[in-house]
mmCIF file of C-alpha atoms in Angstrom:
data_model
loop_
_atom_site.group_PDB
_atom_site.id
_atom_site.type_symbol
_atom_site.label_atom_id
_atom_site.label_comp_id
_atom_site.label_asym_id
_atom_site.label_seq_id
_atom_site.Cartn_x
_atom_site.Cartn_y
_atom_site.Cartn_z
ATOM 1 C CA MET A 1 -3.842 -32.799 9.387
ATOM 2 C CA ILE A 2 -2.463 -30.044 7.057
ATOM 3 C CA ILE A 3 -5.893 -29.214 5.828
ATOM 4 C CA TYR A 4 -6.879 -28.149 9.359
ATOM 5 C CA GLY A 5 -4.155 -25.482 9.258
ATOM 6 C CA VAL A 6 -5.208 -24.320 5.809
ATOM 7 C CA ALA A 7 -8.857 -24.233 6.764
ATOM 8 C CA PHE A 8 -7.967 -22.268 9.935
ATOM 9 C CA LEU A 9 -6.005 -19.742 7.849
ATOM 10 C CA ALA A 10 -8.936 -19.548 5.359
ATOM 11 C CA LEU A 11 -11.453 -19.033 8.166
ATOM 12 C CA CYS A 12 -9.252 -16.244 9.742
ATOM 13 C CA THR A 13 -8.877 -14.535 6.375
ATOM 14 C CA LEU A 14 -12.572 -14.651 5.468
ATOM 15 C CA ALA A 15 -13.677 -13.573 8.997
ATOM 16 C CA GLY A 16 -11.206 -10.607 8.922
ATOM 17 C CA LEU A 17 -12.145 -9.497 5.439
ATOM 18 C CA PHE A 18 -15.847 -9.830 6.374
ATOM 19 C CA ILE A 19 -15.339 -7.605 9.556
ATOM 20 C CA GLY A 20 -13.382 -5.107 7.371
ATOM 21 C CA GLU A 21 -16.289 -4.930 4.875
ATOM 22 C CA VAL A 22 -18.908 -4.458 7.597
ATOM 23 C CA LEU A 23 -16.679 -1.767 9.268
ATOM 24 C CA GLY A 24 -16.469 0.033 5.817
ATOM 25 C CA LYS A 25 -20.302 -0.036 5.426
ATOM 26 C CA LEU A 26 -20.790 1.335 8.956
ATOM 27 C CA ILE A 27 -18.212 4.113 8.552
ATOM 28 C CA GLY A 28 -19.473 4.818 4.909
ATOM 29 C CA VAL A 29 -16.159 4.251 3.256
ATOM 30 C CA PRO A 30 -16.075 2.427 -0.111
ATOM 31 C CA ALA A 31 -13.101 0.257 1.036
ATOM 32 C CA ASN A 32 -12.330 -2.735 3.314
ATOM 33 C CA VAL A 33 -11.367 -1.365 6.716
ATOM 34 C CA GLY A 34 -8.310 -3.174 7.706
ATOM 35 C CA GLY A 35 -9.688 -6.576 6.736
ATOM 36 C CA VAL A 36 -6.293 -8.285 6.167
ATOM 37 C CA GLY A 37 -4.994 -6.634 9.386
ATOM 38 C CA ILE A 38 -7.944 -7.876 11.479
ATOM 39 C CA ALA A 39 -7.468 -11.353 9.892
ATOM 40 C CA MET A 40 -3.806 -11.305 11.027
ATOM 41 C CA LEU A 41 -4.703 -10.450 14.482
ATOM 42 C CA LEU A 42 -7.368 -13.229 14.551
ATOM 43 C CA LEU A 43 -4.705 -15.682 13.306
ATOM 44 C CA ILE A 44 -2.136 -14.600 16.000
ATOM 45 C CA PHE A 45 -4.517 -14.613 18.954
ATOM 46 C CA ILE A 46 -6.769 -17.531 18.184
ATOM 47 C CA GLY A 47 -3.734 -19.455 16.968
ATOM 48 C CA SER A 48 -1.796 -18.951 20.202
ATOM 49 C CA TYR A 49 -4.877 -19.917 22.277
ATOM 50 C CA LEU A 50 -5.236 -23.140 20.213
ATOM 51 C CA ASN A 51 -1.634 -23.764 20.554
ATOM 52 C CA LYS A 52 -1.609 -23.415 24.374
ATOM 53 C CA ARG A 53 -4.517 -25.854 24.612
ATOM 54 C CA GLY A 54 -2.671 -28.248 22.379
ATOM 55 C CA LEU A 55 -5.369 -28.211 19.689
ATOM 56 C CA PHE A 56 -2.848 -27.045 16.964
ATOM 57 C CA ASP A 57 -0.326 -29.662 16.233
ATOM 58 C CA LYS A 58 2.774 -29.586 14.047
ATOM 59 C CA LYS A 59 1.011 -31.078 11.057
ATOM 60 C CA SER A 60 -1.685 -28.390 11.076
ATOM 61 C CA GLU A 61 0.939 -25.712 11.502
ATOM 62 C CA GLN A 62 2.412 -26.813 8.166
ATOM 63 C CA GLY A 63 -0.724 -25.867 6.492
ATOM 64 C CA VAL A 64 -0.220 -22.214 7.443
ATOM 65 C CA GLU A 65 3.617 -22.341 7.028
ATOM 66 C CA PHE A 66 3.290 -23.356 3.492
ATOM 67 C CA TRP A 67 1.300 -20.290 2.568
ATOM 68 C CA SER A 68 3.702 -18.146 4.558
ATOM 69 C CA ALA A 69 6.495 -19.650 2.641
ATOM 70 C CA VAL A 70 5.037 -19.027 -0.855
ATOM 71 C CA TYR A 71 4.471 -15.437 0.065
ATOM 72 C CA ILE A 72 7.382 -14.127 -1.861
ATOM 73 C CA PRO A 73 6.623 -15.931 -5.201
ATOM 74 C CA ILE A 74 3.083 -14.625 -4.940
ATOM 75 C CA VAL A 75 4.413 -11.075 -4.428
ATOM 76 C CA VAL A 76 6.530 -11.577 -7.442
ATOM 77 C CA ALA A 77 3.508 -12.663 -9.496
ATOM 78 C CA MET A 78 1.715 -9.558 -8.040
ATOM 79 C CA ALA A 79 4.648 -7.268 -9.175
ATOM 80 C CA ALA A 80 4.366 -8.862 -12.666
ATOM 81 C CA GLN A 81 0.700 -7.599 -13.102
ATOM 82 C CA GLN A 82 1.169 -4.040 -11.917
ATOM 83 C CA ASN A 83 0.172 -1.355 -14.407
ATOM 84 C CA VAL A 84 3.757 -0.139 -14.842
ATOM 85 C CA ALA A 85 3.064 1.202 -18.288
ATOM 86 C CA GLY A 86 0.114 3.100 -16.969
ATOM 87 C CA ALA A 87 2.188 4.633 -14.193
ATOM 88 C CA LEU A 88 4.840 5.786 -16.519
ATOM 89 C CA SER A 89 2.420 7.197 -18.982
ATOM 90 C CA GLY A 90 0.991 9.497 -16.407
ATOM 91 C CA GLY A 91 3.716 12.051 -17.215
ATOM 92 C CA PRO A 92 6.255 13.926 -15.133
ATOM 93 C CA MET A 93 3.790 15.333 -12.547
ATOM 94 C CA ALA A 94 2.273 12.012 -11.690
ATOM 95 C CA ILE A 95 5.741 10.436 -11.453
ATOM 96 C CA LEU A 96 7.136 13.191 -9.353
ATOM 97 C CA ALA A 97 4.092 13.269 -7.097
ATOM 98 C CA GLY A 98 4.447 9.513 -6.477
ATOM 99 C CA LEU A 99 8.138 9.739 -5.830
ATOM 100 C CA ALA A 100 7.750 12.792 -3.564
ATOM 101 C CA ALA A 101 5.277 10.816 -1.469
ATOM 102 C CA VAL A 102 7.682 7.933 -1.090
ATOM 103 C CA GLY A 103 10.714 10.037 -0.422
ATOM 104 C CA LEU A 104 8.916 11.871 2.424
ATOM 105 C CA GLY A 105 7.574 8.687 3.777
ATOM 106 C CA PHE A 106 11.082 7.114 3.935
ATOM 107 C CA ALA A 107 12.481 10.324 5.617
ATOM 108 C CA LEU A 108 9.812 10.332 8.327
ATOM 109 C CA VAL A 109 10.257 6.706 9.394
ATOM 110 C CA PRO A 110 13.268 7.373 11.630
ATOM 111 C CA MET A 111 11.650 10.378 13.151
ATOM 112 C CA LEU A 112 8.432 8.479 14.118
ATOM 113 C CA ASP A 113 10.718 5.697 15.391
ATOM 114 C CA ARG A 114 12.398 8.113 17.800
ATOM 115 C CA LEU A 115 9.081 9.826 18.650
ATOM 116 C CA GLY A 116 7.338 6.833 20.298
ATOM 117 C CA GLN A 117 10.340 5.269 21.764
ATOM 118 C CA PRO A 118 9.891 4.430 25.531
ATOM 119 C CA LYS A 119 11.830 6.811 27.717
ATOM 120 C CA THR A 120 14.219 4.221 29.167
ATOM 121 C CA LYS A 121 15.406 3.391 25.697
ATOM 122 C CA THR A 122 15.858 6.961 24.448
ATOM 123 C CA ALA A 123 18.127 7.382 27.323
ATOM 124 C CA ALA A 124 20.881 5.828 25.243
ATOM 125 C CA PRO A 125 22.596 9.037 24.231
ATOM 126 C CA SER A 126 24.771 7.881 21.354
ATOM 127 C CA LYS A 127 22.238 7.930 18.608
ATOM 128 C CA PRO A 128 20.320 11.229 18.404
ATOM 129 C CA ILE A 129 23.242 13.613 19.128
ATOM 130 C CA PRO A 130 24.729 14.177 15.625
ATOM 131 C CA SER A 131 21.546 15.228 13.933
ATOM 132 C CA THR A 132 20.078 17.354 16.769
ATOM 133 C CA GLN A 133 23.208 19.288 17.818
ATOM 134 C CA ARG A 134 23.886 20.730 14.513
ATOM 135 C CA MET B 1 1.975 -29.223 -31.447
ATOM 136 C CA TYR B 2 1.706 -25.517 -30.634
ATOM 137 C CA GLU B 3 -1.999 -25.765 -30.238
ATOM 138 C CA SER B 4 -1.709 -28.655 -27.728
ATOM 139 C CA MET B 5 0.783 -26.684 -25.753
ATOM 140 C CA LEU B 6 -1.523 -23.598 -25.771
ATOM 141 C CA LYS B 7 -4.421 -25.810 -24.628
ATOM 142 C CA VAL B 8 -2.536 -27.237 -21.638
ATOM 143 C CA ILE B 9 -1.065 -23.800 -20.602
ATOM 144 C CA ASN B 10 -4.375 -22.004 -20.790
ATOM 145 C CA GLY B 11 -6.359 -24.891 -19.219
ATOM 146 C CA TYR B 12 -3.832 -25.098 -16.268
ATOM 147 C CA GLY B 13 -3.313 -21.362 -15.698
ATOM 148 C CA LEU B 14 -2.423 -21.441 -11.996
ATOM 149 C CA VAL B 15 -0.104 -24.461 -12.444
ATOM 150 C CA SER B 16 1.592 -22.488 -15.366
ATOM 151 C CA GLY B 17 1.885 -19.551 -13.030
ATOM 152 C CA PHE B 18 3.727 -21.558 -10.386
ATOM 153 C CA ALA B 19 6.195 -22.731 -13.221
ATOM 154 C CA VAL B 20 6.781 -19.342 -14.655
ATOM 155 C CA ILE B 21 7.240 -17.665 -11.229
ATOM 156 C CA GLY B 22 9.385 -20.568 -9.997
ATOM 157 C CA VAL B 23 11.800 -20.082 -12.984
ATOM 158 C CA THR B 24 11.827 -16.348 -12.389
ATOM 159 C CA MET B 25 12.795 -16.900 -8.780
ATOM 160 C CA TRP B 26 15.527 -19.266 -9.709
ATOM 161 C CA VAL B 27 17.078 -16.894 -12.283
ATOM 162 C CA SER B 28 16.811 -13.989 -9.688
ATOM 163 C CA TYR B 29 18.519 -15.961 -6.932
ATOM 164 C CA TRP B 30 21.162 -16.988 -9.359
ATOM 165 C CA LEU B 31 21.730 -13.453 -10.501
ATOM 166 C CA SER B 32 21.827 -12.321 -6.827
ATOM 167 C CA ALA B 33 24.459 -14.858 -6.026
ATOM 168 C CA LYS B 34 26.546 -14.389 -9.128
ATOM 169 C CA LEU B 35 26.397 -10.614 -9.765
ATOM 170 C CA THR B 36 25.809 -9.044 -6.361
ATOM 171 C CA LYS B 37 27.419 -11.818 -4.273
ATOM 172 C CA GLY B 38 24.081 -11.943 -2.296
ATOM 173 C CA ARG B 39 24.220 -8.285 -1.351
ATOM 174 C CA LEU B 40 21.010 -7.631 -3.270
ATOM 175 C CA HIS B 41 18.272 -10.039 -2.124
ATOM 176 C CA GLY B 42 17.123 -12.519 -4.763
ATOM 177 C CA SER B 43 13.485 -11.567 -3.955
ATOM 178 C CA ALA B 44 14.333 -7.916 -4.653
ATOM 179 C CA ILE B 45 15.717 -8.869 -8.094
ATOM 180 C CA ALA B 46 12.683 -11.111 -8.707
ATOM 181 C CA ILE B 47 10.217 -8.338 -7.875
ATOM 182 C CA PHE B 48 12.164 -5.876 -10.132
ATOM 183 C CA LEU B 49 12.128 -8.557 -12.952
ATOM 184 C CA GLY B 50 8.350 -8.861 -12.343
ATOM 185 C CA LEU B 51 7.911 -5.197 -12.700
ATOM 186 C CA VAL B 52 10.021 -5.013 -15.917
ATOM 187 C CA LEU B 53 7.972 -7.872 -17.411
ATOM 188 C CA ALA B 54 4.783 -6.074 -16.336
ATOM 189 C CA TYR B 55 6.053 -2.986 -18.239
ATOM 190 C CA VAL B 56 6.794 -5.056 -21.378
ATOM 191 C CA GLY B 57 3.405 -6.758 -21.098
ATOM 192 C CA GLY B 58 1.663 -3.383 -20.709
ATOM 193 C CA VAL B 59 3.403 -1.871 -23.673
ATOM 194 C CA THR B 60 3.042 -4.686 -26.018
ATOM 195 C CA THR B 61 -0.726 -5.372 -25.349
ATOM 196 C CA GLY B 62 -1.943 -1.947 -24.272
ATOM 197 C CA GLY B 63 -3.736 -3.576 -21.326
ATOM 198 C CA GLN B 64 -3.661 -2.571 -17.715
ATOM 199 C CA LYS B 65 -2.659 -5.754 -16.030
ATOM 200 C CA GLY B 66 1.026 -6.012 -17.076
ATOM 201 C CA LEU B 67 2.231 -9.486 -18.005
ATOM 202 C CA VAL B 68 -1.202 -11.023 -17.407
ATOM 203 C CA ASP B 69 -2.624 -9.360 -20.413
ATOM 204 C CA ILE B 70 -0.477 -11.808 -22.510
ATOM 205 C CA SER B 71 -3.037 -14.622 -22.607
ATOM 206 C CA LEU B 72 -0.444 -17.390 -22.334
ATOM 207 C CA LEU B 73 0.608 -15.880 -18.927
ATOM 208 C CA SER B 74 -2.871 -15.195 -17.552
ATOM 209 C CA GLY B 75 -2.256 -17.735 -14.804
ATOM 210 C CA ILE B 76 0.040 -15.395 -13.101
ATOM 211 C CA GLY B 77 -2.954 -13.275 -12.599
ATOM 212 C CA LEU B 78 -4.488 -15.946 -10.343
ATOM 213 C CA LEU B 79 -1.199 -16.638 -8.464
ATOM 214 C CA GLY B 80 -0.543 -12.884 -7.788
ATOM 215 C CA GLY B 81 -4.149 -11.748 -7.579
ATOM 216 C CA ALA B 82 -5.740 -10.145 -4.419
ATOM 217 C CA MET B 83 -7.107 -13.511 -3.215
ATOM 218 C CA LEU B 84 -3.885 -15.463 -2.882
ATOM 219 C CA ARG B 85 -1.902 -12.320 -1.935
ATOM 220 C CA ASP B 86 -4.045 -11.599 1.050
ATOM 221 C CA PHE B 87 -4.255 -15.250 1.941
ATOM 222 C CA ALA B 88 -0.463 -15.472 2.016
ATOM 223 C CA ILE B 89 -0.055 -12.150 3.928
ATOM 224 C CA VAL B 90 -2.332 -13.357 6.616
ATOM 225 C CA ALA B 91 -0.324 -16.574 6.814
ATOM 226 C CA THR B 92 2.896 -14.659 7.489
ATOM 227 C CA ALA B 93 1.270 -13.430 10.669
ATOM 228 C CA PHE B 94 1.881 -16.860 12.100
ATOM 229 C CA GLY B 95 5.551 -15.939 13.023
ATOM 230 C CA VAL B 96 4.595 -12.622 14.708
ATOM 231 C CA ASN B 97 5.893 -11.765 18.112
ATOM 232 C CA VAL B 98 2.944 -10.369 19.910
ATOM 233 C CA GLU B 99 5.080 -8.375 22.502
ATOM 234 C CA GLU B 100 6.852 -6.562 19.587
ATOM 235 C CA LEU B 101 3.440 -5.810 18.130
ATOM 236 C CA LYS B 102 2.008 -4.252 21.293
ATOM 237 C CA ARG B 103 5.104 -2.120 21.834
ATOM 238 C CA ALA B 104 4.708 -0.584 18.307
ATOM 239 C CA GLY B 105 0.988 -0.358 18.382
ATOM 240 C CA LEU B 106 0.661 3.307 19.186
ATOM 241 C CA SER B 107 3.468 4.315 16.838
ATOM 242 C CA GLY B 108 1.796 2.307 14.096
ATOM 243 C CA VAL B 109 -1.526 4.285 14.524
ATOM 244 C CA ILE B 110 0.306 7.580 14.548
ATOM 245 C CA SER B 111 2.347 6.660 11.437
ATOM 246 C CA LEU B 112 -0.929 5.945 9.547
ATOM 247 C CA PHE B 113 -2.098 9.517 10.087
ATOM 248 C CA VAL B 114 1.336 11.049 9.377
ATOM 249 C CA GLY B 115 1.829 8.781 6.347
ATOM 250 C CA ILE B 116 -1.548 9.845 4.789
ATOM 251 C CA VAL B 117 -1.036 13.553 5.460
ATOM 252 C CA SER B 118 2.560 13.700 4.301
ATOM 253 C CA SER B 119 1.874 11.773 1.065
ATOM 254 C CA PHE B 120 -1.204 13.994 0.480
ATOM 255 C CA VAL B 121 0.937 17.130 0.992
ATOM 256 C CA ALA B 122 3.663 15.833 -1.297
ATOM 257 C CA GLY B 123 1.076 15.252 -3.983
ATOM 258 C CA VAL B 124 -0.700 18.518 -3.641
ATOM 259 C CA ALA B 125 2.649 20.480 -3.703
ATOM 260 C CA LEU B 126 3.560 18.803 -6.981
ATOM 261 C CA ALA B 127 0.107 19.587 -8.426
ATOM 262 C CA LEU B 128 0.628 23.176 -7.393
ATOM 263 C CA ALA B 129 4.019 23.241 -8.976
ATOM 264 C CA PHE B 130 2.512 22.022 -12.233
ATOM 265 C CA GLY B 131 -0.085 24.712 -12.267
ATOM 266 C CA TYR B 132 -3.196 23.344 -10.729
ATOM 267 C CA THR B 133 -5.060 25.755 -8.494
ATOM 268 C CA ASP B 134 -8.545 24.442 -7.928
ATOM 269 C CA ALA B 135 -9.238 22.649 -4.733
ATOM 270 C CA VAL B 136 -10.886 19.611 -6.393
ATOM 271 C CA SER B 137 -7.928 18.767 -8.688
ATOM 272 C CA LEU B 138 -5.439 19.489 -5.972
ATOM 273 C CA THR B 139 -7.165 17.216 -3.489
ATOM 274 C CA THR B 140 -7.665 14.408 -6.044
ATOM 275 C CA ILE B 141 -4.096 14.452 -7.128
ATOM 276 C CA GLY B 142 -2.880 14.576 -3.515
ATOM 277 C CA ALA B 143 -5.185 11.704 -2.630
ATOM 278 C CA GLY B 144 -3.683 9.715 -5.590
ATOM 279 C CA ALA B 145 -0.308 10.168 -3.874
ATOM 280 C CA VAL B 146 -1.785 8.461 -0.867
ATOM 281 C CA THR B 147 -2.769 5.362 -2.846
ATOM 282 C CA TYR B 148 -4.155 4.651 -6.205
ATOM 283 C CA ILE B 149 -7.434 3.714 -4.687
ATOM 284 C CA VAL B 150 -7.827 6.770 -2.425
ATOM 285 C CA GLY B 151 -7.272 8.951 -5.471
ATOM 286 C CA PRO B 152 -10.160 7.988 -7.630
ATOM 287 C CA VAL B 153 -12.440 7.378 -4.604
ATOM 288 C CA THR B 154 -11.911 10.874 -3.439
ATOM 289 C CA GLY B 155 -12.093 12.277 -6.960
ATOM 290 C CA ALA B 156 -15.421 10.633 -7.499
ATOM 291 C CA ALA B 157 -16.705 11.977 -4.207
ATOM 292 C CA ILE B 158 -15.791 15.618 -4.859
ATOM 293 C CA GLY B 159 -16.446 15.675 -8.641
ATOM 294 C CA ALA B 160 -12.984 15.665 -10.232
ATOM 295 C CA SER B 161 -12.548 15.483 -14.035
ATOM 296 C CA SER B 162 -11.509 12.224 -15.480
ATOM 297 C CA GLU B 163 -8.036 13.441 -16.628
ATOM 298 C CA VAL B 164 -7.200 14.562 -13.098
ATOM 299 C CA MET B 165 -8.483 11.087 -11.838
ATOM 300 C CA ALA B 166 -6.228 9.389 -14.348
ATOM 301 C CA LEU B 167 -3.298 11.451 -13.073
ATOM 302 C CA SER B 168 -4.047 10.627 -9.468
ATOM 303 C CA ILE B 169 -4.174 6.841 -10.318
ATOM 304 C CA ALA B 170 -0.771 7.129 -12.017
ATOM 305 C CA ALA B 171 0.677 9.016 -9.096
ATOM 306 C CA GLY B 172 -0.524 6.216 -6.813
ATOM 307 C CA LEU B 173 0.882 3.516 -9.168
ATOM 308 C CA VAL B 174 4.350 5.239 -9.187
ATOM 309 C CA LYS B 175 4.295 5.329 -5.385
ATOM 310 C CA SER B 176 3.490 1.620 -5.023
ATOM 311 C CA ILE B 177 6.162 0.631 -7.700
ATOM 312 C CA ALA B 178 8.815 2.924 -6.192
ATOM 313 C CA VAL B 179 8.155 1.490 -2.781
ATOM 314 C CA MET B 180 8.761 -1.944 -4.057
ATOM 315 C CA ILE B 181 11.988 -1.095 -5.877
ATOM 316 C CA LEU B 182 13.522 1.434 -3.527
ATOM 317 C CA THR B 183 12.772 -0.173 -0.046
ATOM 318 C CA PRO B 184 15.694 -2.625 0.010
ATOM 319 C CA PHE B 185 18.121 0.109 -0.824
ATOM 320 C CA VAL B 186 16.713 2.731 1.573
ATOM 321 C CA ALA B 187 16.153 0.233 4.472
ATOM 322 C CA PRO B 188 19.647 0.306 5.979
ATOM 323 C CA LEU B 189 19.599 4.248 5.893
ATOM 324 C CA ILE B 190 16.252 4.445 7.926
ATOM 325 C CA GLY B 191 16.823 1.675 10.376
ATOM 326 C CA LEU B 192 14.231 -0.558 8.754
ATOM 327 C CA ASN B 193 15.510 -3.805 10.393
ATOM 328 C CA ASN B 194 13.236 -4.460 13.263
ATOM 329 C CA PRO B 195 9.430 -5.093 13.860
ATOM 330 C CA ARG B 196 8.951 -1.677 15.368
ATOM 331 C CA THR B 197 10.244 0.379 12.276
ATOM 332 C CA ALA B 198 8.356 -2.155 10.038
ATOM 333 C CA VAL B 199 5.078 -1.358 11.680
ATOM 334 C CA ILE B 200 5.862 2.375 11.244
ATOM 335 C CA PHE B 201 7.027 1.919 7.669
ATOM 336 C CA GLY B 202 3.705 0.091 6.907
ATOM 337 C CA GLY B 203 1.775 2.982 8.258
ATOM 338 C CA MET B 204 3.902 5.617 6.388
ATOM 339 C CA MET B 205 3.756 4.006 2.948
ATOM 340 C CA GLY B 206 0.443 2.261 3.201
ATOM 341 C CA THR B 207 0.210 0.968 -0.390
ATOM 342 C CA SER B 208 -0.511 -2.739 0.328
ATOM 343 C CA SER B 209 1.263 -4.047 -2.759
ATOM 344 C CA GLY B 210 4.177 -1.643 -2.269
ATOM 345 C CA VAL B 211 4.717 -2.518 1.356
ATOM 346 C CA ALA B 212 4.236 -6.273 0.626
ATOM 347 C CA GLY B 213 6.776 -6.131 -2.123
ATOM 348 C CA GLY B 214 9.229 -3.784 -0.574
ATOM 349 C CA LEU B 215 9.413 -5.668 2.713
ATOM 350 C CA ALA B 216 9.690 -9.018 0.958
ATOM 351 C CA ALA B 217 12.678 -7.684 -0.832
ATOM 352 C CA THR B 218 14.255 -6.348 2.317
ATOM 353 C CA ASP B 219 13.588 -8.943 4.967
ATOM 354 C CA PRO B 220 10.685 -11.460 4.819
ATOM 355 C CA LYS B 221 10.546 -11.554 8.643
ATOM 356 C CA LEU B 222 9.388 -7.986 8.720
ATOM 357 C CA VAL B 223 6.452 -8.483 6.273
ATOM 358 C CA PRO B 224 3.585 -9.219 8.718
ATOM 359 C CA TYR B 225 4.397 -6.193 10.835
ATOM 360 C CA GLY B 226 4.375 -3.750 7.907
ATOM 361 C CA CYS B 227 1.334 -5.287 6.239
ATOM 362 C CA LEU B 228 -0.723 -5.129 9.380
ATOM 363 C CA THR B 229 -0.575 -1.400 9.664
ATOM 364 C CA ALA B 230 -0.807 -0.997 5.902
ATOM 365 C CA ALA B 231 -4.072 -2.803 5.891
ATOM 366 C CA PHE B 232 -5.741 0.094 7.469
ATOM 367 C CA TYR B 233 -4.171 2.829 5.364
ATOM 368 C CA THR B 234 -6.318 2.892 2.219
ATOM 369 C CA ALA B 235 -9.566 2.860 4.214
ATOM 370 C CA LEU B 236 -8.388 5.651 6.492
ATOM 371 C CA GLY B 237 -7.282 7.537 3.360
ATOM 372 C CA CYS B 238 -10.684 7.101 1.780
ATOM 373 C CA LEU B 239 -12.272 8.449 4.988
ATOM 374 C CA LEU B 240 -10.006 11.494 5.302
ATOM 375 C CA GLY B 241 -9.648 12.307 1.449
ATOM 376 C CA PRO B 242 -13.045 13.643 0.609
ATOM 377 C CA SER B 243 -13.640 15.118 4.035
ATOM 378 C CA LEU B 244 -10.954 16.614 6.225
ATOM 379 C CA LEU B 245 -8.208 16.774 3.586
ATOM 380 C CA PHE B 246 -10.582 18.258 0.911
ATOM 381 C CA LEU B 247 -11.987 20.885 3.339
ATOM 382 C CA SER B 248 -8.477 21.905 4.436
ATOM 383 C CA VAL B 249 -7.396 22.363 0.800
ATOM 384 C CA ARG B 250 -10.589 24.316 -0.001
ATOM 385 C CA GLY B 251 -9.959 26.392 3.148
ATOM 386 C CA ILE B 252 -6.505 27.318 2.057
ATOM 387 C CA THR B 253 -7.147 27.907 -1.683
ATOM 388 C CA GLY B 254 -10.357 29.754 -0.977
#
C-alpha cells in the first residue's frame, strides 16, 4: 500500500532528525547535526535492505516517489518565503560578503573535485594541463 | 462573494498553496520553452519567480517571510516550510546510487571544512574592507557568510551587537539566495553535472535552502547528493564559529 511507503519515509525522517537533535545536545551545538542527512542514509540503507528481502513492493515505493516528485514545487514555495527584502536591506557590505562567499565556493568546487580523485582517474592527462602549465 | 472566497482560501491554506505553486510552475515551464527554448530550466525560472514574489511580499508587508506575509498566500508557508521541505529532500534519497556516494564520501567531508573556512574568510575580508576591526564583529559577520543561522548563533555566543548580528543574517540570506539563482548558470563551468561534484558542492555552499534550490534548478537528479552533505554544514559551522574561528580571528587581530 502507498501509505506504507509514506510512513516509512516519515519514520526515516523523524528518526534522522531525532538523532541529529541528540547529537547536537551531546556536542553542545544549538543546531540539528545532520538530521536530514542521517534520515537520507537511513532511507537508502533500510530501503535497499527491505527491497532485497522483497518487503518493499512497487505500491509502497510510490509513496516515497510522490514526495520526491513534488520536491521542486516545494522548493519553489520555499523560495517564495525567503526574506529577500531583508537580505537586500542589509546594505552593500552584507550583499558583497554573501556574494564573495558564494563566488569562492563555486571556484573551489573544481579544485576539490580534482584533489580527491582516485589516482587511476587523474591519470587521464587531457584535463588538468591547460590551467597548471601556465 | 469576496468574503466567501477569502474564507475558502484561508481555511484551505495548503490546498491553495498547491494551486498557486502549480500555476507558477506552469507559467515558468511555458516561459522556459517559449523564451529560452528550454535552455534555462523551468524550475530555475520558477525559483527565480518565487524569489521575486518574496521580495514583493516583503516590501509590501514589511514582514520577514516574503510572500507568506500576504495573508491570502499563507498556505505557501506550509507547503514550503521546513517540515515538508525536509520530508521531500529525504524522499529524493530514494534514487541515490550508494556506490557514487561512497566514492565521494571523503571529498564531501573535506569540502565541509573548506566550505566553512572559505565562506568565513570571505565574510571577514569584506568586514575588514568596510572598516570593522574588532574580533567579535569580524567573526560574527564572517559566520553570517557561512549561513544565516551560524551568524547569529556565533554572534550570541561571543557577544556581538545587534546591528552586527543583523548584518551577518543579511549576508547569509544573500548567500542562500545567490546560490539558488546562480547555480544553474555556473554549473557547466565548474563541472557540476555528476554526483561527486554535487556532494562537494553541497559541502562548499552548505546553506540548505540554497543548495536545495540551486540543484533543483540545475538537475534534480543531483539534489540528494548535495543536500546530504549540506545537512551537516550549519551544525559544523555553529561548532567552529564561536570556537576555532573566533579564536583564530582574535589571535590575528590581537
